[in-house]
Coordinates of N, CA and C in Angstrom, one line a residue:
X1 N 105.6 178.4 33.8 CA 104.5 179.0 34.6 C 104.7 178.7 36.1
X2 N 105.4 177.6 36.4 CA 105.5 177.2 37.8 C 106.7 177.8 38.5
X3 N 107.6 178.4 37.7 CA 108.9 178.9 38.2 C 108.7 180.0 39.3
X4 N 107.8 181.0 38.9 CA 107.6 182.1 39.8 C 107.0 181.7 41.2
X5 N 105.9 180.9 41.2 CA 105.3 180.4 42.4 C 106.3 179.6 43.2
X6 N 107.1 178.8 42.6 CA 108.1 178.0 43.3 C 109.2 178.8 43.9
X7 N 109.6 179.9 43.2 CA 110.6 180.8 43.7 C 110.0 181.5 44.9
X8 N 108.8 181.9 44.8 CA 108.1 182.6 45.9 C 108.0 181.7 47.1
X9 N 107.7 180.5 46.9 CA 107.6 179.5 48.0 C 109.0 179.3 48.7
X10 N 110.1 179.3 47.9 CA 111.4 179.1 48.5 C 111.8 180.3 49.4
X11 N 111.3 181.5 49.0 CA 111.6 182.7 49.7 C 110.8 182.8 51.0
X12 N 109.5 182.5 50.8 CA 108.6 182.7 51.9 C 108.7 181.6 53.0
X13 N 109.0 180.4 52.6 CA 109.0 179.2 53.5 C 109.9 179.5 54.8
X14 N 111.1 179.9 54.6 CA 112.0 180.1 55.8 C 111.4 181.2 56.7
X15 N 110.8 182.3 56.0 CA 110.3 183.4 56.8 C 109.1 182.9 57.6
X16 N 108.2 182.0 57.0 CA 107.1 181.5 57.7 C 107.5 180.7 58.9
X17 N 108.6 179.9 58.7 CA 109.0 179.1 59.8 C 109.5 179.9 60.9
X18 N 110.2 181.0 60.6 CA 110.7 181.9 61.7 C 109.5 182.6 62.4
X19 N 108.5 182.9 61.6 CA 107.3 183.5 62.3 C 106.6 182.5 63.3
X20 N 106.5 181.3 62.9 CA 106.0 180.3 63.7 C 106.8 180.1 65.0
X21 N 108.1 180.0 64.8 CA 109.0 179.9 65.9 C 108.9 181.0 66.9
X22 N 108.9 182.3 66.3 CA 108.7 183.5 67.2 C 107.4 183.5 67.9
X23 N 106.4 183.0 67.3 CA 105.1 183.0 68.0 C 105.1 181.9 69.1
X24 N 105.7 180.8 68.9 CA 105.8 179.8 70.0 C 106.6 180.4 71.2
X25 N 107.7 181.1 70.9 CA 108.5 181.7 71.9 C 107.7 182.8 72.7
X26 N 106.9 183.6 71.9 CA 106.1 184.6 72.5 C 105.1 184.0 73.5
X27 N 104.4 182.9 73.1 CA 103.5 182.3 73.9 C 104.1 181.7 75.2
X28 N 105.3 181.2 75.0 CA 106.0 180.6 76.2 C 106.4 181.7 77.2
X29 N 106.9 182.9 76.7 CA 107.2 184.0 77.5 C 106.0 184.5 78.3
X30 N 104.9 184.6 77.5 CA 103.6 185.1 78.1 C 103.2 184.1 79.3
X31 N 103.4 182.8 79.1 CA 103.0 181.9 80.1 C 103.9 182.1 81.3
X32 N 105.2 182.4 81.1 CA 106.1 182.6 82.2 C 105.7 183.9 83.0
X33 N 105.3 184.9 82.3 CA 104.9 186.2 82.9 C 103.6 186.0 83.7
X34 N 102.7 185.2 83.2 CA 101.4 185.0 83.9 C 101.6 184.2 85.2
X35 N 102.7 183.4 85.1 CA 103.0 182.6 86.3 C 103.9 183.4 87.3
X36 N 104.1 184.7 87.0 CA 105.0 185.5 87.9 C 106.4 185.1 87.8
X37 N 106.8 184.6 86.6 CA 108.2 184.3 86.4 C 108.9 185.3 85.6
X38 N 110.2 185.0 85.3 CA 111.0 186.0 84.6 C 111.6 185.3 83.4
X39 N 111.6 186.0 82.2 CA 112.3 185.5 81.0 C 113.3 186.5 80.6
X40 N 114.5 186.0 80.2 CA 115.6 186.9 79.8 C 115.9 186.6 78.3
X41 N 116.0 187.7 77.6 CA 116.3 187.7 76.2 C 117.8 188.0 76.0
X42 N 118.4 187.6 74.8 CA 119.7 187.9 74.5 C 119.7 188.2 73.0
X43 N 120.4 189.3 72.6 CA 120.5 189.7 71.2 C 121.7 190.6 71.0
X44 N 122.6 190.2 70.2 CA 123.8 191.0 69.9 C 124.6 191.3 71.1
X45 N 124.7 190.4 72.1 CA 125.5 190.7 73.3 C 124.7 191.4 74.4
X46 N 123.5 191.9 74.1 CA 122.7 192.6 75.1 C 121.7 191.6 75.7
X47 N 121.4 191.8 77.0 CA 120.5 191.0 77.7 C 119.5 191.9 78.4
X48 N 118.2 191.5 78.3 CA 117.2 192.2 79.0 C 116.1 191.3 79.4
X49 N 115.3 191.6 80.4 CA 114.3 190.7 81.1 C 112.9 191.2 80.8
X50 N 112.0 190.2 80.8 CA 110.6 190.4 80.7 C 109.9 189.6 81.8
X51 N 109.2 190.3 82.7 CA 108.5 189.6 83.8 C 107.1 190.2 84.0
X52 N 106.6 189.9 85.2 CA 105.2 190.3 85.5 C 105.1 191.9 85.4
X53 N 106.1 192.6 85.9 CA 106.1 194.0 85.9 C 106.8 194.7 84.7
X54 N 107.4 193.9 83.8 CA 108.0 194.5 82.7 C 107.2 194.0 81.4
X55 N 106.6 195.0 80.8 CA 105.7 194.6 79.6 C 106.6 194.1 78.5
X56 N 106.1 193.1 77.7 CA 106.9 192.6 76.6 C 107.1 193.6 75.5
X57 N 108.1 193.4 74.8 CA 108.4 194.3 73.6 C 107.8 193.7 72.4
X58 N 107.0 194.4 71.7 CA 106.3 193.9 70.5 C 107.4 193.5 69.4
X59 N 107.3 192.3 68.9 CA 108.1 191.8 67.9 C 109.5 191.3 68.3
X60 N 109.8 191.4 69.6 CA 111.1 191.0 70.1 C 111.4 189.5 69.8
X61 N 110.4 188.7 69.8 CA 110.6 187.2 69.7 C 111.0 186.9 68.2
X62 N 110.9 187.8 67.3 CA 111.3 187.5 65.9 C 112.8 187.6 65.8
X63 N 113.5 188.4 66.6 CA 114.9 188.6 66.4 C 115.8 188.3 67.6
X64 N 115.2 188.0 68.7 CA 116.0 187.7 69.9 C 115.6 186.3 70.5
X65 N 116.5 185.7 71.2 CA 116.3 184.4 71.8 C 116.2 184.5 73.3
X66 N 115.3 183.7 73.8 CA 115.2 183.6 75.3 C 116.3 182.6 75.8
X67 N 117.1 183.1 76.7 CA 118.3 182.3 77.2 C 118.1 181.9 78.7
X68 N 117.1 182.6 79.4 CA 117.0 182.3 80.8 C 115.5 182.4 81.2
X69 N 115.0 181.4 81.9 CA 113.7 181.4 82.5 C 113.8 181.1 84.0
X70 N 113.2 181.9 84.8 CA 113.2 181.7 86.2 C 111.8 181.9 86.9
X71 N 111.4 180.9 87.6 CA 110.2 180.9 88.3 C 110.3 180.1 89.6
X72 N 110.1 180.7 90.8 CA 110.3 180.1 92.0 C 109.1 180.2 93.0
X73 N 108.9 179.2 93.8 CA 108.0 179.2 94.9 C 106.5 179.2 94.6
X74 N 106.2 179.2 93.3 CA 104.8 179.1 93.0 C 104.7 178.7 91.5
X75 N 103.5 178.3 91.1 CA 103.2 178.1 89.7 C 103.4 176.6 89.3
X76 N 102.9 176.3 88.1 CA 102.9 175.0 87.5 C 104.2 174.9 86.7
X77 N 105.2 174.3 87.3 CA 106.5 174.1 86.6 C 106.4 173.2 85.4
X78 N 105.5 172.2 85.4 CA 105.3 171.3 84.3 C 104.8 172.1 83.1
X79 N 103.9 173.0 83.3 CA 103.3 173.8 82.2 C 104.4 174.7 81.6
X80 N 105.2 175.2 82.4 CA 106.3 176.1 81.9 C 107.3 175.2 81.1
X81 N 107.6 174.0 81.5 CA 108.5 173.1 80.8 C 107.9 172.8 79.5
X82 N 106.6 172.6 79.4 CA 106.0 172.2 78.1 C 106.2 173.4 77.1
X83 N 106.0 174.6 77.6 CA 106.2 175.8 76.7 C 107.7 175.9 76.4
X84 N 108.5 175.7 77.3 CA 110.0 175.9 77.1 C 110.7 174.9 76.2
X85 N 110.1 173.8 76.0 CA 110.8 172.8 75.2 C 111.2 173.2 73.8
X86 N 110.6 174.2 73.3 CA 111.0 174.7 72.0 C 112.1 175.8 72.1
X87 N 112.4 176.2 73.3 CA 113.5 177.3 73.5 C 114.8 176.6 73.5
X88 N 115.3 176.2 72.3 CA 116.5 175.4 72.3 C 117.8 176.2 72.6
X89 N 117.7 177.6 72.6 CA 118.8 178.4 73.0 C 118.9 178.7 74.5
X90 N 117.9 178.1 75.2 CA 117.9 178.3 76.7 C 119.2 177.8 77.4
X91 N 119.8 178.6 78.2 CA 121.0 178.2 78.9 C 120.8 178.1 80.4
X92 N 119.7 178.8 80.9 CA 119.5 178.7 82.4 C 118.0 178.5 82.6
X93 N 117.6 177.5 83.5 CA 116.2 177.3 83.8 C 116.1 177.0 85.3
X94 N 115.4 177.9 86.0 CA 115.3 177.8 87.4 C 113.8 177.6 87.7
X95 N 113.4 176.5 88.3 CA 112.0 176.2 88.6 C 111.9 175.7 90.1
X96 N 112.8 176.1 91.0 CA 112.8 175.6 92.3 C 111.5 175.9 93.0
X97 N 111.0 174.9 93.8 CA 109.8 175.0 94.6 C 108.6 175.3 93.8
X98 N 108.6 174.8 92.6 CA 107.4 174.8 91.8 C 106.8 173.4 91.6
X99 N 105.7 173.3 90.9 CA 105.1 172.0 90.6 C 105.7 171.3 89.4
X100 N 106.9 170.7 89.6 CA 107.6 170.0 88.6 C 107.5 168.5 88.9
X101 N 107.1 167.7 87.9 CA 107.0 166.3 88.1 C 107.9 165.6 87.1
X102 N 108.0 164.3 87.2 CA 108.8 163.5 86.2 C 108.3 163.7 84.8
X103 N 107.0 163.8 84.7 CA 106.4 164.0 83.4 C 106.8 165.3 82.7
X104 N 106.9 166.4 83.6 CA 107.4 167.6 83.1 C 108.8 167.6 82.7
X105 N 109.6 166.9 83.4 CA 111.1 166.8 83.1 C 111.4 166.2 81.7
X106 N 110.5 165.5 81.2 CA 110.7 164.9 79.9 C 110.9 166.0 78.8
X107 N 110.3 167.1 79.0 CA 110.4 168.2 78.0 C 111.8 168.8 78.0
X108 N 112.7 168.4 78.9 CA 114.1 169.0 79.0 C 114.9 168.4 77.9
X109 N 114.5 167.3 77.3 CA 115.4 166.5 76.4 C 115.8 167.4 75.2
X110 N 115.1 168.4 74.8 CA 115.5 169.2 73.6 C 116.3 170.4 74.1
X111 N 116.4 170.6 75.4 CA 117.2 171.8 75.8 C 118.6 171.5 76.1
X112 N 119.3 171.1 75.1 CA 120.7 170.6 75.3 C 121.7 171.7 75.4
X113 N 121.3 172.9 75.4 CA 122.2 174.0 75.6 C 122.2 174.5 77.1
X114 N 121.4 173.9 77.9 CA 121.3 174.3 79.3 C 122.7 174.2 80.0
X115 N 123.1 175.2 80.7 CA 124.3 175.2 81.5 C 123.9 175.3 83.0
X116 N 122.6 175.7 83.3 CA 122.2 175.7 84.7 C 120.7 175.2 84.7
X117 N 120.5 174.2 85.7 CA 119.2 173.7 85.9 C 118.9 173.6 87.4
X118 N 117.8 174.2 87.8 CA 117.5 174.2 89.2 C 116.0 173.7 89.4
X119 N 115.9 172.4 89.9 CA 114.6 171.9 90.2 C 114.5 171.5 91.6
X120 N 115.2 172.2 92.5 CA 115.2 171.9 93.9 C 113.8 172.1 94.5
X121 N 113.5 171.3 95.5 CA 112.2 171.4 96.2 C 111.1 171.2 95.2
X122 N 111.2 170.2 94.4 CA 110.1 169.8 93.4 C 109.8 168.3 93.6
X123 N 108.9 167.8 92.8 CA 108.5 166.4 92.9 C 109.4 165.5 92.0
X124 N 110.5 166.0 91.6 CA 111.4 165.2 90.7 C 111.9 163.9 91.4
X125 N 111.8 162.8 90.7 CA 112.3 161.5 91.3 C 113.4 160.9 90.3
X126 N 113.9 159.8 90.7 CA 114.9 159.1 89.9 C 114.4 158.9 88.4
X127 N 113.1 158.6 88.3 CA 112.6 158.3 86.9 C 112.7 159.5 86.0
X128 N 112.4 160.7 86.5 CA 112.5 161.9 85.7 C 113.9 162.3 85.4
X129 N 114.8 162.0 86.3 CA 116.2 162.5 86.1 C 117.0 161.7 85.0
X130 N 116.4 160.7 84.4 CA 117.1 160.1 83.3 C 117.4 161.0 82.2
X131 N 116.6 162.1 82.0 CA 116.8 163.1 81.0 C 118.2 163.8 81.2
X132 N 118.7 163.8 82.4 CA 120.0 164.5 82.6 C 121.1 164.0 81.7
X133 N 121.0 162.8 81.3 CA 122.1 162.3 80.4 C 122.3 163.1 79.1
X134 N 121.2 163.7 78.7 CA 121.2 164.5 77.5 C 121.8 165.9 77.7
X135 N 121.8 166.3 78.9 CA 122.2 167.7 79.2 C 123.7 167.8 79.5
X136 N 124.5 167.5 78.6 CA 126.0 167.4 78.9 C 126.7 168.7 79.0
X137 N 126.0 169.8 78.8 CA 126.7 171.1 78.9 C 126.4 171.7 80.3
X138 N 125.7 171.1 81.2 CA 125.3 171.6 82.5 C 126.6 171.9 83.3
X139 N 126.6 173.1 83.9 CA 127.6 173.5 84.8 C 127.1 173.6 86.3
X140 N 125.8 173.9 86.4 CA 125.2 173.9 87.8 C 123.9 173.1 87.8
X141 N 123.8 172.2 88.7 CA 122.6 171.4 88.8 C 122.1 171.4 90.3
X142 N 120.9 171.8 90.5 CA 120.3 171.8 91.8 C 119.2 170.8 92.0
X143 N 119.5 169.7 92.8 CA 118.5 168.7 93.1 C 118.1 168.6 94.5
X144 N 118.5 169.6 95.3 CA 118.2 169.6 96.7 C 116.7 169.5 97.0
X145 N 116.4 168.8 98.1 CA 115.0 168.7 98.6 C 114.1 168.0 97.5
X146 N 114.7 167.1 96.8 CA 113.9 166.3 95.9 C 114.0 164.8 96.3
X147 N 113.3 163.9 95.6 CA 113.3 162.5 96.0 C 114.4 161.7 95.3
X148 N 115.4 162.4 94.8 CA 116.5 161.7 94.2 C 117.2 160.7 95.1
X149 N 117.6 159.6 94.6 CA 118.3 158.6 95.4 C 119.6 158.2 94.7
X150 N 120.3 157.3 95.2 CA 121.6 156.8 94.6 C 121.4 156.4 93.2
X151 N 120.2 155.8 92.9 CA 119.9 155.3 91.5 C 119.8 156.5 90.6
X152 N 119.1 157.5 90.9 CA 118.9 158.7 90.1 C 120.2 159.4 89.9
X153 N 121.1 159.4 90.9 CA 122.4 160.1 90.8 C 123.3 159.5 89.8
X154 N 123.1 158.3 89.4 CA 123.9 157.7 88.3 C 123.8 158.4 87.0
X155 N 122.7 159.2 86.8 CA 122.5 159.9 85.6 C 123.5 161.1 85.4
X156 N 124.2 161.5 86.5 CA 125.1 162.7 86.4 C 126.5 162.3 86.0
X157 N 126.8 161.0 86.0 CA 128.1 160.5 85.7 C 128.8 161.1 84.5
X158 N 128.0 161.3 83.4 CA 128.5 161.9 82.2 C 128.5 163.4 82.1
X159 N 128.1 164.1 83.1 CA 128.0 165.5 83.1 C 129.4 166.1 83.5
X160 N 130.4 165.9 82.6 CA 131.8 166.3 82.9 C 132.0 167.8 83.1
X161 N 131.1 168.6 82.7 CA 131.3 170.1 82.8 C 130.7 170.6 84.1
X162 N 130.1 169.8 84.9 CA 129.5 170.2 86.2 C 130.5 170.9 87.1
X163 N 130.2 172.1 87.6 CA 131.0 172.8 88.5 C 130.3 173.0 89.9
X164 N 129.0 172.8 89.9 CA 128.2 172.9 91.1 C 127.1 171.9 91.2
X165 N 126.9 171.3 92.3 CA 125.9 170.2 92.5 C 125.3 170.3 93.8
X166 N 123.9 170.6 93.9 CA 123.2 170.7 95.1 C 122.4 169.4 95.4
X167 N 122.7 168.7 96.5 CA 122.1 167.5 96.9 C 121.7 167.6 98.4
X168 N 121.4 168.8 98.9 CA 121.0 169.0 100.2 C 119.7 168.4 100.5
X169 N 119.6 167.8 101.7 CA 118.3 167.2 102.2 C 117.8 166.2 101.2
X170 N 118.6 165.3 100.8 CA 118.2 164.2 99.9 C 118.5 162.8 100.6
X171 N 118.1 161.8 99.9 CA 118.4 160.4 100.4 C 119.6 159.8 99.9
X172 N 120.5 160.6 99.4 CA 121.8 160.2 98.8 C 122.6 159.6 99.9
X173 N 123.2 158.4 99.7 CA 124.0 157.7 100.7 C 125.5 157.6 100.2
X174 N 126.3 156.9 101.0 CA 127.7 156.7 100.6 C 127.8 156.1 99.2
X175 N 127.0 155.1 98.9 CA 127.1 154.4 97.6 C 126.8 155.4 96.5
X176 N 125.9 156.3 96.7 CA 125.6 157.3 95.6 C 126.8 158.2 95.3
X177 N 127.6 158.5 96.2 CA 128.7 159.4 96.0 C 129.7 158.9 95.0
X178 N 129.7 157.6 94.8 CA 130.6 157.0 93.8 C 130.3 157.5 92.4
X179 N 129.1 157.9 92.1 CA 128.7 158.5 90.8 C 129.4 159.8 90.6
X180 N 129.9 160.5 91.6 CA 130.5 161.8 91.5 C 132.0 161.7 91.2
X181 N 132.6 160.6 91.2 CA 134.0 160.5 91.0 C 134.5 161.0 89.7
X182 N 133.6 161.0 88.7 CA 134.0 161.5 87.3 C 133.9 163.0 87.2
X183 N 133.3 163.6 88.1 CA 133.0 165.1 88.0 C 134.2 165.9 88.5
X184 N 135.2 165.9 87.7 CA 136.5 166.5 88.2 C 136.5 168.0 88.2
X185 N 135.5 168.6 87.5 CA 135.4 170.1 87.5 C 134.6 170.7 88.6
X186 N 134.0 169.8 89.5 CA 133.2 170.3 90.6 C 134.0 171.3 91.5
X187 N 133.4 172.5 91.7 CA 134.1 173.4 92.7 C 133.2 173.6 93.9
X188 N 131.9 173.2 93.9 CA 131.2 173.2 95.1 C 130.2 172.0 95.1
X189 N 129.9 171.5 96.3 CA 129.1 170.3 96.4 C 128.3 170.5 97.8
X190 N 127.0 170.4 97.7 CA 126.1 170.6 98.9 C 125.5 169.3 99.3
X191 N 126.0 168.7 100.4 CA 125.5 167.4 100.9 C 124.9 167.5 102.2
X192 N 124.6 168.7 102.7 CA 124.0 168.8 104.1 C 122.7 168.0 104.2
X193 N 122.6 167.3 105.3 CA 121.4 166.5 105.6 C 121.2 165.3 104.7
X194 N 122.2 164.9 104.0 CA 122.2 163.7 103.2 C 122.6 162.6 104.1
X195 N 122.4 161.3 103.6 CA 122.7 160.1 104.4 C 124.1 159.7 104.2
X196 N 125.1 160.6 104.5 CA 126.5 160.4 104.2 C 127.3 160.1 105.5
X197 N 128.3 159.2 105.4 CA 129.2 158.9 106.5 C 130.6 159.1 106.0
X198 N 131.6 158.8 106.9 CA 133.0 158.9 106.6 C 133.3 158.0 105.4
X199 N 132.7 156.9 105.3 CA 133.0 155.9 104.2 C 132.7 156.6 102.8
X200 N 131.7 157.4 102.7 CA 131.3 158.0 101.4 C 132.3 159.1 101.0
X201 N 133.0 159.7 102.0 CA 134.0 160.7 101.7 C 135.1 160.2 100.9
X202 N 135.4 158.9 100.9 CA 136.5 158.4 100.1 C 136.3 158.6 98.6
X203 N 135.0 158.7 98.2 CA 134.7 158.9 96.8 C 135.0 160.3 96.4
X204 N 135.2 161.2 97.3 CA 135.3 162.7 97.0 C 136.8 163.1 97.0
X205 N 137.7 162.2 97.4 CA 139.1 162.6 97.5 C 139.7 162.9 96.2
X206 N 139.2 162.4 95.1 CA 139.8 162.7 93.8 C 139.3 164.0 93.1
X207 N 138.3 164.7 93.8 CA 137.8 165.9 93.3 C 138.6 167.1 93.7
X208 N 139.8 167.2 93.2 CA 140.8 168.2 93.7 C 140.4 169.6 93.3
X209 N 139.4 169.9 92.5 CA 139.0 171.3 92.2 C 137.9 171.8 93.2
X210 N 137.5 170.9 94.1 CA 136.5 171.4 95.1 C 137.0 172.5 95.9
X211 N 136.2 173.6 96.0 CA 136.5 174.7 96.8 C 135.6 174.8 98.0
X212 N 134.4 174.4 97.9 CA 133.4 174.4 99.0 C 132.7 173.1 99.1
X213 N 132.6 172.5 100.3 CA 131.9 171.3 100.5 C 131.0 171.4 101.8
X214 N 129.8 171.2 101.7 CA 128.8 171.3 102.8 C 128.4 169.9 103.3
X215 N 128.7 169.7 104.6 CA 128.4 168.4 105.1 C 127.6 168.5 106.4
X216 N 127.0 169.6 106.7 CA 126.2 169.7 108.0 C 125.1 168.8 108.0
X217 N 124.8 168.3 109.2 CA 123.6 167.4 109.4 C 123.8 166.0 108.8
X218 N 125.1 165.6 108.5 CA 125.4 164.2 108.1 C 125.9 163.4 109.3
X219 N 126.3 162.2 109.0 CA 126.9 161.3 110.0 C 128.4 161.3 109.9
X220 N 128.9 162.3 109.2 CA 130.4 162.4 109.1 C 131.0 162.7 110.5
X221 N 132.1 162.2 110.8 CA 132.8 162.4 112.1 C 134.0 163.3 111.9
X222 N 134.5 163.8 113.0 CA 135.7 164.6 113.0 C 136.9 163.9 112.3
X223 N 137.0 162.6 112.6 CA 138.1 161.8 112.0 C 137.9 161.8 110.4
X224 N 136.7 161.7 110.0 CA 136.4 161.7 108.5 C 136.8 163.0 107.9
X225 N 136.5 164.1 108.6 CA 136.8 165.4 108.1 C 138.3 165.6 108.0
X226 N 138.9 165.2 109.1 CA 140.4 165.3 109.1 C 141.1 164.6 108.0
X227 N 140.6 163.4 107.7 CA 141.2 162.6 106.7 C 140.9 163.2 105.3
X228 N 139.7 163.8 105.1 CA 139.4 164.4 103.8 C 140.2 165.6 103.6
X229 N 140.5 166.4 104.6 CA 141.2 167.6 104.5 C 142.7 167.3 104.0
X230 N 143.2 166.2 104.3 CA 144.5 165.8 103.9 C 144.5 165.7 102.3
X231 N 143.4 165.1 101.8 CA 143.3 164.9 100.4 C 142.9 166.2 99.6
X232 N 142.1 167.1 100.3 CA 141.6 168.3 99.7 C 142.0 169.5 100.5
X233 N 143.3 169.8 100.6 CA 143.7 170.9 101.5 C 143.2 172.3 101.1
X234 N 142.8 172.5 99.9 CA 142.3 173.8 99.4 C 140.8 173.9 99.5
X235 N 140.2 172.9 100.0 CA 138.7 172.9 100.0 C 138.2 173.4 101.4
X236 N 137.2 174.3 101.3 CA 136.6 174.9 102.5 C 135.4 174.0 102.9
X237 N 135.6 173.2 104.0 CA 134.6 172.2 104.4 C 133.7 172.8 105.5
X238 N 132.4 172.9 105.2 CA 131.4 173.4 106.2 C 130.8 172.1 106.9
X239 N 131.1 172.0 108.2 CA 130.6 170.8 108.9 C 130.5 171.1 110.4
X240 N 129.5 170.5 111.0 CA 129.4 170.6 112.5 C 129.2 169.2 113.0
X241 N 129.8 168.8 114.1 CA 129.7 167.4 114.6 C 128.3 167.0 114.9
X242 N 127.9 165.8 114.8 CA 126.6 165.3 115.2 C 126.4 165.6 116.6
X243 N 125.1 165.9 117.0 CA 124.9 166.2 118.5 C 125.1 165.0 119.3
X244 N 125.7 165.2 120.5 CA 126.0 164.1 121.4 C 124.7 163.8 122.2
X245 N 124.4 162.5 122.2 CA 123.1 162.1 123.0 C 123.2 162.5 124.4
X246 N 122.1 163.1 124.9 CA 122.1 163.6 126.3 C 122.0 162.4 127.3
X247 N 122.7 162.5 128.4 CA 122.7 161.4 129.4 C 121.8 161.8 130.5
X248 N 121.0 160.9 130.9 CA 120.1 161.1 132.0 C 120.9 160.9 133.3
X249 N 120.8 162.0 134.1 CA 121.6 161.9 135.4 C 121.3 160.7 136.2
X250 N 120.1 160.2 136.1 CA 119.7 159.0 136.9 C 120.4 157.7 136.4
X251 N 120.9 157.8 135.2 CA 121.6 156.7 134.7 C 123.1 156.6 135.1
X252 N 123.5 157.7 135.8 CA 124.9 157.7 136.2 C 125.1 156.8 137.4
X253 N 126.2 156.1 137.5 CA 126.5 155.2 138.6 C 126.7 155.9 139.9

């Protein structure tokens, strides 16, 4: 007598699980839309977007996965992260200049398929960046204009697939650049306005795949650039010399 109900349960259970998963994804996409963000689906090699001005397709969450979420310059990034934590197929997450805190970053731990993460110009600190150790598939990481320091940068040591790293306008110093020595696939690195000098450039000499390096607004000198170019002749280095202090004519002998 129990065989038929049991068989029915075995058939229905996976379907019910898929329905629940689809509903969670639908709710997450709706939250992104309400925050004026953009969600991108992928199915069978095709990709299409849903945003504020693109109405959602009924039932799409049952057969397609969200692979990209983008929201910039406004909105509660922490809330989006909480919704997105179940989107385990997500490969790109852009939340620059939104309200992202260390608490919100904790939700990233399940998004191990991410290849791009942008939390530039957010409230992210060293404490929240510990989660980066889990995201070993990352190829592009943007931490510019955050409170990251040398301590937080240690969390990128194991991200061997990284090809691009943004650290513009941060408190990263020469000591922090030592954490980048293992990132041999880096092709671009943005360090403008970081607390970097000629001494720190020594840690970059082994990054022979670098194609673009940005050092504007640092304390790097012409001699330091000249020395680095010998080690990285194929790298395009963007740099301007520090401004020369103006001399008061009255101080002249």
